[in-house]
XYZ file of C-alpha atoms in Angstrom:
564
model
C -60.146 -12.403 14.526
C -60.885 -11.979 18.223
C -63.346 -10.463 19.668
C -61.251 -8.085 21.916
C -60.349 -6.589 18.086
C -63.647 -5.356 17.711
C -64.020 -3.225 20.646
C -60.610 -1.093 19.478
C -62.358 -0.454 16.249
C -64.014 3.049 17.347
C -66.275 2.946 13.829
C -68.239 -0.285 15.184
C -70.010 1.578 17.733
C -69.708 -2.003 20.090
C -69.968 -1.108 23.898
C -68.932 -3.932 26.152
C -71.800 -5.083 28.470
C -70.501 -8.377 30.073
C -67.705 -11.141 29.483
C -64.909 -9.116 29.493
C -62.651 -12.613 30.582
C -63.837 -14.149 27.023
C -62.311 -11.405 24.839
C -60.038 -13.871 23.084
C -62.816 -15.935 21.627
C -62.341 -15.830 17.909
C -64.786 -14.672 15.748
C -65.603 -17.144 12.629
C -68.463 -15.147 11.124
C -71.270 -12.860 11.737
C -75.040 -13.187 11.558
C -78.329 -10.779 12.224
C -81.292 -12.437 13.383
C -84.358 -11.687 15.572
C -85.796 -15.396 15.839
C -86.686 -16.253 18.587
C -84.904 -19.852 17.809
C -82.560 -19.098 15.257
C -80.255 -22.608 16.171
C -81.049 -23.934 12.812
C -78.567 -21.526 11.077
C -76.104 -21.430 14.135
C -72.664 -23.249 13.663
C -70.496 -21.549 16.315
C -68.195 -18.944 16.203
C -70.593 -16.106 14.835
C -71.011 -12.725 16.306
C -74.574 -12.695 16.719
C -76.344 -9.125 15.775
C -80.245 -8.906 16.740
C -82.351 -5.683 16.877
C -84.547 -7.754 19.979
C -87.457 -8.007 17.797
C -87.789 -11.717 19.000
C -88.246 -10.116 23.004
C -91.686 -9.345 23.963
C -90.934 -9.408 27.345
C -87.951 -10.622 30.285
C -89.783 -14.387 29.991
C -88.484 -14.712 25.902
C -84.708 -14.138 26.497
C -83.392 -17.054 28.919
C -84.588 -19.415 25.971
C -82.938 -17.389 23.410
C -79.507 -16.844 25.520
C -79.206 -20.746 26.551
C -79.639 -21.571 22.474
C -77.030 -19.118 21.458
C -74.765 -20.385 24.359
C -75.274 -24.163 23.520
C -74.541 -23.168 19.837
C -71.062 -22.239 20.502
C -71.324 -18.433 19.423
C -68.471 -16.366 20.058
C -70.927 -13.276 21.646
C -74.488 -11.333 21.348
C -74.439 -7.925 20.194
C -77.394 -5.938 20.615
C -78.696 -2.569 18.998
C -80.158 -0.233 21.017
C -82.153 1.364 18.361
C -85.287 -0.394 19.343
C -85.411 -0.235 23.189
C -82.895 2.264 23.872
C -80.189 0.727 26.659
C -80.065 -2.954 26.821
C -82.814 -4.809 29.009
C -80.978 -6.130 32.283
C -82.557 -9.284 32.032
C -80.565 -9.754 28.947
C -77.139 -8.910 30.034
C -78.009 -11.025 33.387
C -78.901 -14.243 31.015
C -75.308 -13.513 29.016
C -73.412 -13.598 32.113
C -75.289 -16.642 33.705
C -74.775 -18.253 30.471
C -70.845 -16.421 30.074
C -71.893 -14.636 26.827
C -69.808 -11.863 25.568
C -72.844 -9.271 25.163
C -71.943 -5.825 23.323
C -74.484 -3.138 22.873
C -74.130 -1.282 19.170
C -74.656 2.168 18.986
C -78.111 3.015 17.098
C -75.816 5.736 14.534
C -74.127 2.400 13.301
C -75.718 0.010 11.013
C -75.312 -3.767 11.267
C -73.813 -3.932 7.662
C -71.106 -1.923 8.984
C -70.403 -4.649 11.497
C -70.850 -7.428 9.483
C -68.824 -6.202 6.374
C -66.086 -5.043 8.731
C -65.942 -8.923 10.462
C -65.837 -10.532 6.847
C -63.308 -8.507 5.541
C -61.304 -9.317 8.314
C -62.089 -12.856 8.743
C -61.911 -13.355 4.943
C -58.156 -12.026 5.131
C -57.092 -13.953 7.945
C -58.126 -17.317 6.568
C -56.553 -16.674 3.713
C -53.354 -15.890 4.912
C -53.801 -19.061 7.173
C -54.298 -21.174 4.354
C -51.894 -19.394 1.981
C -49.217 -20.874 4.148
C -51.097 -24.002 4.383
C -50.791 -24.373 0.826
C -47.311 -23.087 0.240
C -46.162 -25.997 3.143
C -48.144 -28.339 0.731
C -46.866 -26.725 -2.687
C -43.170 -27.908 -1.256
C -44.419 -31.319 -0.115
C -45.900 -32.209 -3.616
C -42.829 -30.742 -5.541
C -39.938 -32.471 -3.322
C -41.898 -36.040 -3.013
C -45.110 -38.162 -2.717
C -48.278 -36.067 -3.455
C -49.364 -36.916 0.374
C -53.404 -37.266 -0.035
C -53.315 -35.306 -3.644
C -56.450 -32.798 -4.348
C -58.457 -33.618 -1.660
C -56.398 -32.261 1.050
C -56.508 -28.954 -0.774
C -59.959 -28.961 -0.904
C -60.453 -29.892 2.775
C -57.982 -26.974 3.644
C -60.253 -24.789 1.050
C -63.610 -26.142 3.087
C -61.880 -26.008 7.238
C -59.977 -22.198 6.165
C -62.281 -20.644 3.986
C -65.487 -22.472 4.210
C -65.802 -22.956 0.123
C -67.321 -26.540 -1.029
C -65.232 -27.247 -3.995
C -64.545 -30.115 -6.846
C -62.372 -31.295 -9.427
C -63.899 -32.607 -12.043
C -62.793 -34.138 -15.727
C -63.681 -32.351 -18.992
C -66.454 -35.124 -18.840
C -67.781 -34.326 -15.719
C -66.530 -36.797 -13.800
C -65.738 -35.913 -10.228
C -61.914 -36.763 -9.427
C -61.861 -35.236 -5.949
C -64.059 -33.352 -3.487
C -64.092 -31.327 -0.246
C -65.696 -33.553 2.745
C -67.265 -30.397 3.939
C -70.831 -30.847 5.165
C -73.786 -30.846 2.202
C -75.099 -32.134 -0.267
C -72.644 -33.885 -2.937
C -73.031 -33.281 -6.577
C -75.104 -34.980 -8.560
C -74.043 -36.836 -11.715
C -75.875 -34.107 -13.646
C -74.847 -31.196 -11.812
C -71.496 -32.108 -12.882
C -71.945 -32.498 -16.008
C -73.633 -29.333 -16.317
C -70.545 -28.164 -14.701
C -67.851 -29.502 -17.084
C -70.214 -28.169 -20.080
C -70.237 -24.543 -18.827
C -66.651 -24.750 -18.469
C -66.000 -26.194 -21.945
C -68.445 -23.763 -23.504
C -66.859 -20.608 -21.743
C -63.855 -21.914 -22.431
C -63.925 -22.057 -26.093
C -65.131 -18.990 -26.533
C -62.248 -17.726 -24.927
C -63.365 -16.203 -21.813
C -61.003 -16.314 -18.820
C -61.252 -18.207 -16.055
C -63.353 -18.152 -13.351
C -66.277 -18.633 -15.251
C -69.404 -17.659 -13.038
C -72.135 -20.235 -13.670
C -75.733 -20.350 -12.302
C -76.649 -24.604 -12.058
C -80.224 -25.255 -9.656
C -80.181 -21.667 -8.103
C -76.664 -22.002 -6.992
C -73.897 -20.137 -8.092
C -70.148 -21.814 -9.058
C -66.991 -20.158 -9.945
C -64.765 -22.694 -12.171
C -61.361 -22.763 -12.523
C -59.105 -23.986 -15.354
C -56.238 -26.492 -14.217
C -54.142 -26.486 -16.581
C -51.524 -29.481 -17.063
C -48.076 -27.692 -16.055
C -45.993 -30.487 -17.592
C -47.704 -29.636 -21.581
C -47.735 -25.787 -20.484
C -43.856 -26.419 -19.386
C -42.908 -28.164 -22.482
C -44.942 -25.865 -25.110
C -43.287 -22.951 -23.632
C -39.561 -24.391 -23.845
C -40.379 -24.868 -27.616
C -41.612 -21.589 -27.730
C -45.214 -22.184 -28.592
C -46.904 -21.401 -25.264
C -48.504 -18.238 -26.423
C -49.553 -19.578 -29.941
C -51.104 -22.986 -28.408
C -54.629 -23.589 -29.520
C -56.791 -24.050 -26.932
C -58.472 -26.991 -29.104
C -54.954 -28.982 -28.189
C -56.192 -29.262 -24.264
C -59.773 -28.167 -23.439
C -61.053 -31.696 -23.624
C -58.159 -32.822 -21.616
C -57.646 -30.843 -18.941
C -59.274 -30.758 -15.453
C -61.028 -28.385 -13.572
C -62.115 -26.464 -10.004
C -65.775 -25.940 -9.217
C -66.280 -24.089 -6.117
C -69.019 -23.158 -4.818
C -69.244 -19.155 -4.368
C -69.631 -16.127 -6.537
C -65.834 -15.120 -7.184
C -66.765 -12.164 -8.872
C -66.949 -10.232 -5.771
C -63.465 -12.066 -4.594
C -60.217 -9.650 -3.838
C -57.355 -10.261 -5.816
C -55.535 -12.388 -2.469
C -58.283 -14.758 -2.708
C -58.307 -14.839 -6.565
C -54.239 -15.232 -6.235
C -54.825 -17.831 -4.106
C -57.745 -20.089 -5.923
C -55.057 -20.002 -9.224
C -52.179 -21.356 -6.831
C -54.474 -24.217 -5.731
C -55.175 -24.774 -9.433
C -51.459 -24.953 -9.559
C -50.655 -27.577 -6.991
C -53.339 -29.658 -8.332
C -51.800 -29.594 -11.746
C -48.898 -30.721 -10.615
C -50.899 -34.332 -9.035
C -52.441 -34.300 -12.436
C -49.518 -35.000 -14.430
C -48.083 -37.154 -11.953
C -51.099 -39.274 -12.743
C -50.274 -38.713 -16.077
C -46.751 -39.733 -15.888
C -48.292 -42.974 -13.863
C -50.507 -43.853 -16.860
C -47.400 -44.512 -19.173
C -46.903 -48.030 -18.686
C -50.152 -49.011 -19.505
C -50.073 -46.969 -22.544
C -46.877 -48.789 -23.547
C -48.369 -51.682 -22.957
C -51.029 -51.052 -25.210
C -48.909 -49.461 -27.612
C -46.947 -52.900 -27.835
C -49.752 -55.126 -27.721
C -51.667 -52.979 -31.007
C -48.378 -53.287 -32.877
C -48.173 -56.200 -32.857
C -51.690 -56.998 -33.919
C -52.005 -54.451 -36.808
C -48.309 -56.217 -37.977
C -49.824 -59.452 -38.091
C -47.563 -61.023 -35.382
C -48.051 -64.334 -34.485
C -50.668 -65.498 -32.087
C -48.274 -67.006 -29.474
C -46.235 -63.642 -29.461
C -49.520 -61.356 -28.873
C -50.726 -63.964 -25.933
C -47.442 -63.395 -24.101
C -47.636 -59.789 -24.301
C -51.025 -59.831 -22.604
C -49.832 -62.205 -19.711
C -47.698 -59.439 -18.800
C -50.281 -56.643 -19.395
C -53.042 -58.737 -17.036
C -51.246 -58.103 -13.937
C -50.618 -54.654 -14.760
C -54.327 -53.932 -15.820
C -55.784 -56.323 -13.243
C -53.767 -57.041 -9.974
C -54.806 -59.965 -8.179
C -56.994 -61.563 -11.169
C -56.538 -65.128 -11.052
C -57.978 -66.149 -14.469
C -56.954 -64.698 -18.018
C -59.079 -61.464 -18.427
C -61.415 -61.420 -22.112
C -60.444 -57.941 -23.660
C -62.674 -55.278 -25.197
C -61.118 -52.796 -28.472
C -62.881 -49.191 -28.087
C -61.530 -47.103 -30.820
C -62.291 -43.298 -30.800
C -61.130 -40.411 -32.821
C -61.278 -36.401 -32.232
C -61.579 -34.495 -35.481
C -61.123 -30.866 -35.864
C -62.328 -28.842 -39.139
C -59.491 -27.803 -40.847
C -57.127 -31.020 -40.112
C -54.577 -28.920 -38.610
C -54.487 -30.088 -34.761
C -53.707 -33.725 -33.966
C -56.346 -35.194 -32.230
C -54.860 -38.618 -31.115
C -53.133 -37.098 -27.530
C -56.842 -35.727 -26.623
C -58.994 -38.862 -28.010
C -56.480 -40.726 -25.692
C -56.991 -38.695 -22.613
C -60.905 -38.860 -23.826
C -60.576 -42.617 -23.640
C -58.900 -42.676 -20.171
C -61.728 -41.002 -18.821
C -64.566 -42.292 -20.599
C -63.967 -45.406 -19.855
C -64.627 -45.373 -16.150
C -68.006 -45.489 -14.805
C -69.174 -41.788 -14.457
C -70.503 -42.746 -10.954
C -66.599 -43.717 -9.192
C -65.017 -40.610 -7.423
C -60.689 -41.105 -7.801
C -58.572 -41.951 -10.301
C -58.442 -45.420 -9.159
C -60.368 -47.014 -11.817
C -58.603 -45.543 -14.360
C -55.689 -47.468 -13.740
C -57.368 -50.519 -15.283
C -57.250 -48.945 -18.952
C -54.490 -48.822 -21.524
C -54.793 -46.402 -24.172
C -52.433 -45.893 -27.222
C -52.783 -43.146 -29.938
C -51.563 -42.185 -33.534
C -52.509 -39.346 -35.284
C -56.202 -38.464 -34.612
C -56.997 -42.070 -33.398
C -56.828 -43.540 -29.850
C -57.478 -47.230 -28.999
C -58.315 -48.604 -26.088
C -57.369 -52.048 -24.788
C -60.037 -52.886 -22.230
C -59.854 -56.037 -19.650
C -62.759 -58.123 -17.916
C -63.124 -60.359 -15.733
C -63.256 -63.926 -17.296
C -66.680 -64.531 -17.724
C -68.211 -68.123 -15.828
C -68.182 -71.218 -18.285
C -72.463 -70.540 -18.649
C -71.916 -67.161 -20.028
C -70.845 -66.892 -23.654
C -69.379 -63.386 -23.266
C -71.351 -61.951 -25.665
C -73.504 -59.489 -23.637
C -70.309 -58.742 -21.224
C -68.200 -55.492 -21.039
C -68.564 -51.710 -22.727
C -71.658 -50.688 -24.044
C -71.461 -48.071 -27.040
C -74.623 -46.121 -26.123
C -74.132 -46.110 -22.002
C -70.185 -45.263 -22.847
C -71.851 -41.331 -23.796
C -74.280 -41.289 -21.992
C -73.787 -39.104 -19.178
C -70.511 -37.484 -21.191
C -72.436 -36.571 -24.323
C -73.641 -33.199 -23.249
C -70.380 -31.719 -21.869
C -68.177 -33.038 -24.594
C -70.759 -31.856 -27.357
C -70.202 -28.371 -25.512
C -66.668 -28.466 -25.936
C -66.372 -29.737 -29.467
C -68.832 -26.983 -30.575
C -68.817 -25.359 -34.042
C -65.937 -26.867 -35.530
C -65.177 -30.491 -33.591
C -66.217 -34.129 -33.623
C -65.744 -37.054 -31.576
C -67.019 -40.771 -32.773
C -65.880 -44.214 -31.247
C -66.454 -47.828 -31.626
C -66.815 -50.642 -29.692
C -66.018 -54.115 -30.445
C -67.203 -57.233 -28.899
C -65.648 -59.155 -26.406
C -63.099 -61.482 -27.311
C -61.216 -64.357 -24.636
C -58.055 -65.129 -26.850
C -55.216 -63.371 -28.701
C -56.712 -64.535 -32.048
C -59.689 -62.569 -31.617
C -57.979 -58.824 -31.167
C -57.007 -58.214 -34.697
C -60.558 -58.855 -35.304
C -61.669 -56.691 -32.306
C -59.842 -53.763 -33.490
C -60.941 -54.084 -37.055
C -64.785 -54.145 -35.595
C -64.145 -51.380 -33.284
C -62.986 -49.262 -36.602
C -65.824 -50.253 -38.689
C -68.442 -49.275 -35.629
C -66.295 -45.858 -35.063
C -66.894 -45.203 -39.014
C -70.764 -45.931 -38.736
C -70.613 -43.529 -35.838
C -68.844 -40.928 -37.709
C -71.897 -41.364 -40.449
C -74.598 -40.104 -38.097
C -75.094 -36.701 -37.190
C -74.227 -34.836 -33.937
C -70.747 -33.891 -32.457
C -70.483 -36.979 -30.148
C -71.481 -40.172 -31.451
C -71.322 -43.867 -31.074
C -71.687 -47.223 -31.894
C -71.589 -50.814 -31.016
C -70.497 -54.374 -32.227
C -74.637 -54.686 -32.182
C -74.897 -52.580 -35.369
C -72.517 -54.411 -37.653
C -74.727 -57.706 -38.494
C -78.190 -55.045 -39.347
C -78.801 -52.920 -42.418
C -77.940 -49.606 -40.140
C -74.175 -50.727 -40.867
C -75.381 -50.154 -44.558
C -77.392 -46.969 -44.655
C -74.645 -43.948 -43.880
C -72.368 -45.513 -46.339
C -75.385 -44.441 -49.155
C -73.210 -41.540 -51.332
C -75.755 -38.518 -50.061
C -77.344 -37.479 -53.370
C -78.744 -41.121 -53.834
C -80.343 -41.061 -50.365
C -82.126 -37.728 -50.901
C -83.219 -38.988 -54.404
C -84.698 -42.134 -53.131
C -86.196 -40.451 -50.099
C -87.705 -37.388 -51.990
C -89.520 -39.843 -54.678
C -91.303 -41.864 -51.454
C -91.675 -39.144 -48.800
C -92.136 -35.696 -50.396
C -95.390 -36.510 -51.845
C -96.652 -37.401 -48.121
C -95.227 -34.187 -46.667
C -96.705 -32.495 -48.843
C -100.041 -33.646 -48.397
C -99.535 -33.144 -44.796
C -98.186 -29.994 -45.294
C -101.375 -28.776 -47.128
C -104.157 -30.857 -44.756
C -102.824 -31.642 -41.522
C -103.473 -35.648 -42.305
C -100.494 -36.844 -40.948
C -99.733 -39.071 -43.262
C -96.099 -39.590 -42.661
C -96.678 -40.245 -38.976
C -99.329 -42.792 -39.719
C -96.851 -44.577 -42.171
C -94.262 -44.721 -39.475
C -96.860 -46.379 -36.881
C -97.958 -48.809 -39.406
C -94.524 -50.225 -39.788
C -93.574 -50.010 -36.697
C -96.510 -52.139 -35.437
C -95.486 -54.788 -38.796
C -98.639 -53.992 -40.989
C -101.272 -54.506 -37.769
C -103.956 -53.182 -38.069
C -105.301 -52.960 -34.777
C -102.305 -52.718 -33.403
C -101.844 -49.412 -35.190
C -104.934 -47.999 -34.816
C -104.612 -48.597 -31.021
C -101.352 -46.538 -31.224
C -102.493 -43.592 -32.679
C -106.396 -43.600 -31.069
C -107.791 -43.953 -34.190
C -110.950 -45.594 -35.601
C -109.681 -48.724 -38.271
C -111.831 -47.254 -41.104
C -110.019 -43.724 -40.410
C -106.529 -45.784 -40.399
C -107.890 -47.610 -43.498
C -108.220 -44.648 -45.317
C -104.773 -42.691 -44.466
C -103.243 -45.829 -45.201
C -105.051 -45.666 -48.949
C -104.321 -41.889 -49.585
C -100.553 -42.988 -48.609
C -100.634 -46.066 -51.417
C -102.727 -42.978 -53.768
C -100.020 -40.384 -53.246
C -97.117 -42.786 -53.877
C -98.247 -45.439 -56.420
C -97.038 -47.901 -53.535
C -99.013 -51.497 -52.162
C -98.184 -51.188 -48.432
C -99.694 -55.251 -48.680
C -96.583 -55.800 -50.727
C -92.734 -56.637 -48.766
C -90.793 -54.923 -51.013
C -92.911 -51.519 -51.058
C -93.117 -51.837 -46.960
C -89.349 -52.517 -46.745
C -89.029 -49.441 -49.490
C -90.670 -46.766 -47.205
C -88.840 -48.337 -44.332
C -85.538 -47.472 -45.396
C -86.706 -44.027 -46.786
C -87.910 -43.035 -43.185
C -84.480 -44.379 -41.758
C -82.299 -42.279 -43.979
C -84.386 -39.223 -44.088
């Protein structure tokens, strides 16, 4: 808005003092302040309103003029509650320094002003960047996506001033605003993504209002128009479960408090949402030769093809995964499957868009790296066919590639959100293999990890190639009622006793293994005299009939802590 707007709005109470030739300055925002130096919170543009609390005498307002002046504000208004009519040494400074300066009538309060200037700002950005966006809505619908989400979200941070992300249901960040501020942090969005997930399984609407370190977010569902296009030709739109998609589709964090938000602004937000569906499943529809690819190559592994046939099919996938690799890439198998109680939902299309993001390092911004993974599904399984690098002739590949633990790390608390009270996800990794001989082999260790995973507890598990050559691989495979027999007849005579006399017994017997029957090693641990270790390490051999000098009775409470 311009200033000359707000002098033919009678309610204001604004009386024109000086700088009647810079009445077309626009007005970008308002602010009240009575520092004497308030520069630090000063961006330009603002109509500044002060009560002249910060002027003790004529010496204190050149200083404060020349700041607001050299900050680019759009004019001073002053009330004359205080000192009655305007000093003269302030409007002399304003004109000196070509200041719009206003006096404001002492009946009207400065929340009048400032809501008045917000409102009006507010709706004239957003019908600036409405248009913005429709111009862009046409651009991404007749041809190349021209810059994709991030020009969005620089229109939403130049027109509206709102910071704003999209981010995967894992929390990874897939494009931001280059407004000025701090970026998120890897745990902020994750935080983010598990909000969303949470809210959005228990069925709230979107925006979701969030609280994350003191600041407030508004998220927004994006919801992939090509599914939402094709479930609602075959009629199912309104029936979908929202189990099919909430671990697969995207979403926008801003940062503000939509809750106060009029419907044009709300209106708006959901169009963005819109457009940037639209770049999501052309990303989609981008990922399909690489899924074909891998689609082909597993075929013709599980089928037992030939050796010779499988090797040809990944000299053409290389250059497709890996453009520009010189050398023949070693492969990874990561196998992962998305179960829901009840069996009813198919959860091989979501472990597959799982995969796709999972697999790239939680720290890249983009979709870039994601074009470097090929991901097939059937039924509730998805495999992934991972490349790297060929490893130098001194490495033996065997500590190369995926990690099973690092894979969930920073994903496990979002996810666990979203697969709440009725859903589980568990995948495998295999080790790294150099030839087409060694993929059948792969896959079949990436399965036998996934089911080790899917032994543990928790709703987001994994595990590694690591875990196959240790007695872990053999312990969840124990039928349930033998475990809690063979535990109960070791253990529940210790927890008892602890239970009863506070010896801690059973934490004691855990430190004594763990330090391989030493002694002073294990009284170290736990700060204890030997003699007092000596004797909880008797009552433990009393309570259980059991020679912790003995292998076989060490390795026996060993496994009994491990599976209880």
């Amino acid at each position: 808005m311009r200033l000359r707007a707000l002098l033919d709005t009678d309610a204001l109470g604004l009386r024109l003092l000086g700088g009647e030739d810079e009445l077309d300055r626009t007005v970008r925002g308002v602010m009240t302040t009575d520092l004497r130096d308030p520069s630090r919170y000063l961006t330009g543009g603002e109509l500044v309103l002060t009560g002249l609390a910060w002027r003790h005498d004529a010496s204190d307002t050149e200083p404060f003029v020349r700041i607001l002046a050299s900050a680019g504000v759009a004019a001073l208004a002053a009330g004359e509650a205080e000192l009655g009519d305007i000093p003269d040494d302030i409007v002399e400074a304003c004109a000196r320094h070509r200041l719009p300066l206003f006096a404001v009538n002492e009946r009207v309060a400065f929340a009048t002003i400032t809501e008045h200037v917000v409102r009006q700002v507010s709706g004239e950005r957003a019908g600036d960047l409405a248009a913005v966006v429709d111009r862009h809505r046409r651009l991404m619908t007749s041809g190349p996506a021209g810059g994709g989400p991030d020009v969005v979200l620089d229109l939403l941070g130049s027109d509206l001033d709102l910071r704003a992300w999209v981010l995967s249901p894992a929390g990874r960040p897939i494009a931001g605003s280059s407004a000025a501020g701090p970026a998120l942090s890897t745990e902020g969005c994750a935080r983010l993504a598990g909000e969303h997930l949470a809210a959005a399984r228990t069925g709230r609407r979107g925006p979701h209002r969030v609280l994350v370190d003191g600041v407030t977010y508004s998220l927004f569902p994006i919801r992939s128009s090509g599914r939402a296009s094709a479930s609602a030709s075959a009629g199912t739109a309104a029936s979908r479960d929202v189990r099919e998609t909430i671990l697969s589709d995207w979403l926008l964090a801003v940062e503000a408090d939509a809750g106060d938000w009029p419907e044009e602004r709300l209106d708006l937000l959901q169009g963005v949402t819109q457009l940037i569906a639209v770049e999501r499943d052309r990303r989609d529809a981008a990922r399909t030769v690489r899924r074909r690819l891998a689609q082909e190559v597993l075929e013709l592994v599980q089928t037992g093809a030939a050796p010779a046939e499988i090797a040809a099919r990944l000299r053409v996938a290389a250059p497709v995964l890996l453009p520009g690799l010189g050398a023949a890439p070693h492969w990874q198998v990561v196998v992962a499957r998305v179960e829901w109680d009840g069996g009813e939902i198919e959860g091989g299309p979501v472990a597959q868009s799982l995969l796709e993001e999972i697999l790239v390092d939680p720290l890249s911004a983009g979709p870039e790296p994601s074009d470097r993974i090929a991901v097939a599904h059937t039924g509730d399984e998805a495999i992934a066919l991972v490349p790297l690098p060929a490893v130098s002739s001194e490495h033996d590949g065997s500590e190369t590639g995926l990690l099973a633990d690092s894979l969930l790390e920073s994903v496990r608390a979002p996810l666990s959100a979203g697969l709440d009270g009725d859903g589980r996800l568990t995948l495998g990794v295999s080790a790294s293999v150099h030839s087409a001989e060694g993929l059948r082999g792969a896959l079949e260790e990436a399965r036998h990890a996934r089911r080790v995973a899917a032994a543990r507890p928790g709703r987001v598990c994994a595990a590694g190639h690591q875990e196959l050559a240790s007695h872990v691989l053999l312990l969840p495979f124990v039928p349930d009622d033998v475990r809690r027999a063979f535990t109960a007849r070791l253990l529940d005579p210790l927890r008892d006793y602890d239970r009863r006399h506070r010896a801690e017994l059973i934490p004691t017997l855990e430190a004594f293994l763990d330090c391989d029957g030493s002694w002073t090693r294990c009284a170290a641990r736990l700060h204890l005299h030997v003699n007092t270790l000596r004797y909880r390490v008797g009552r433990i051999e009393q309570l259980t009939s059991r020679d912790l000098s003995r292998l076989e009775d060490k390795l026996d409470f060993f496994l009994a802590l491990r599976m209880s």
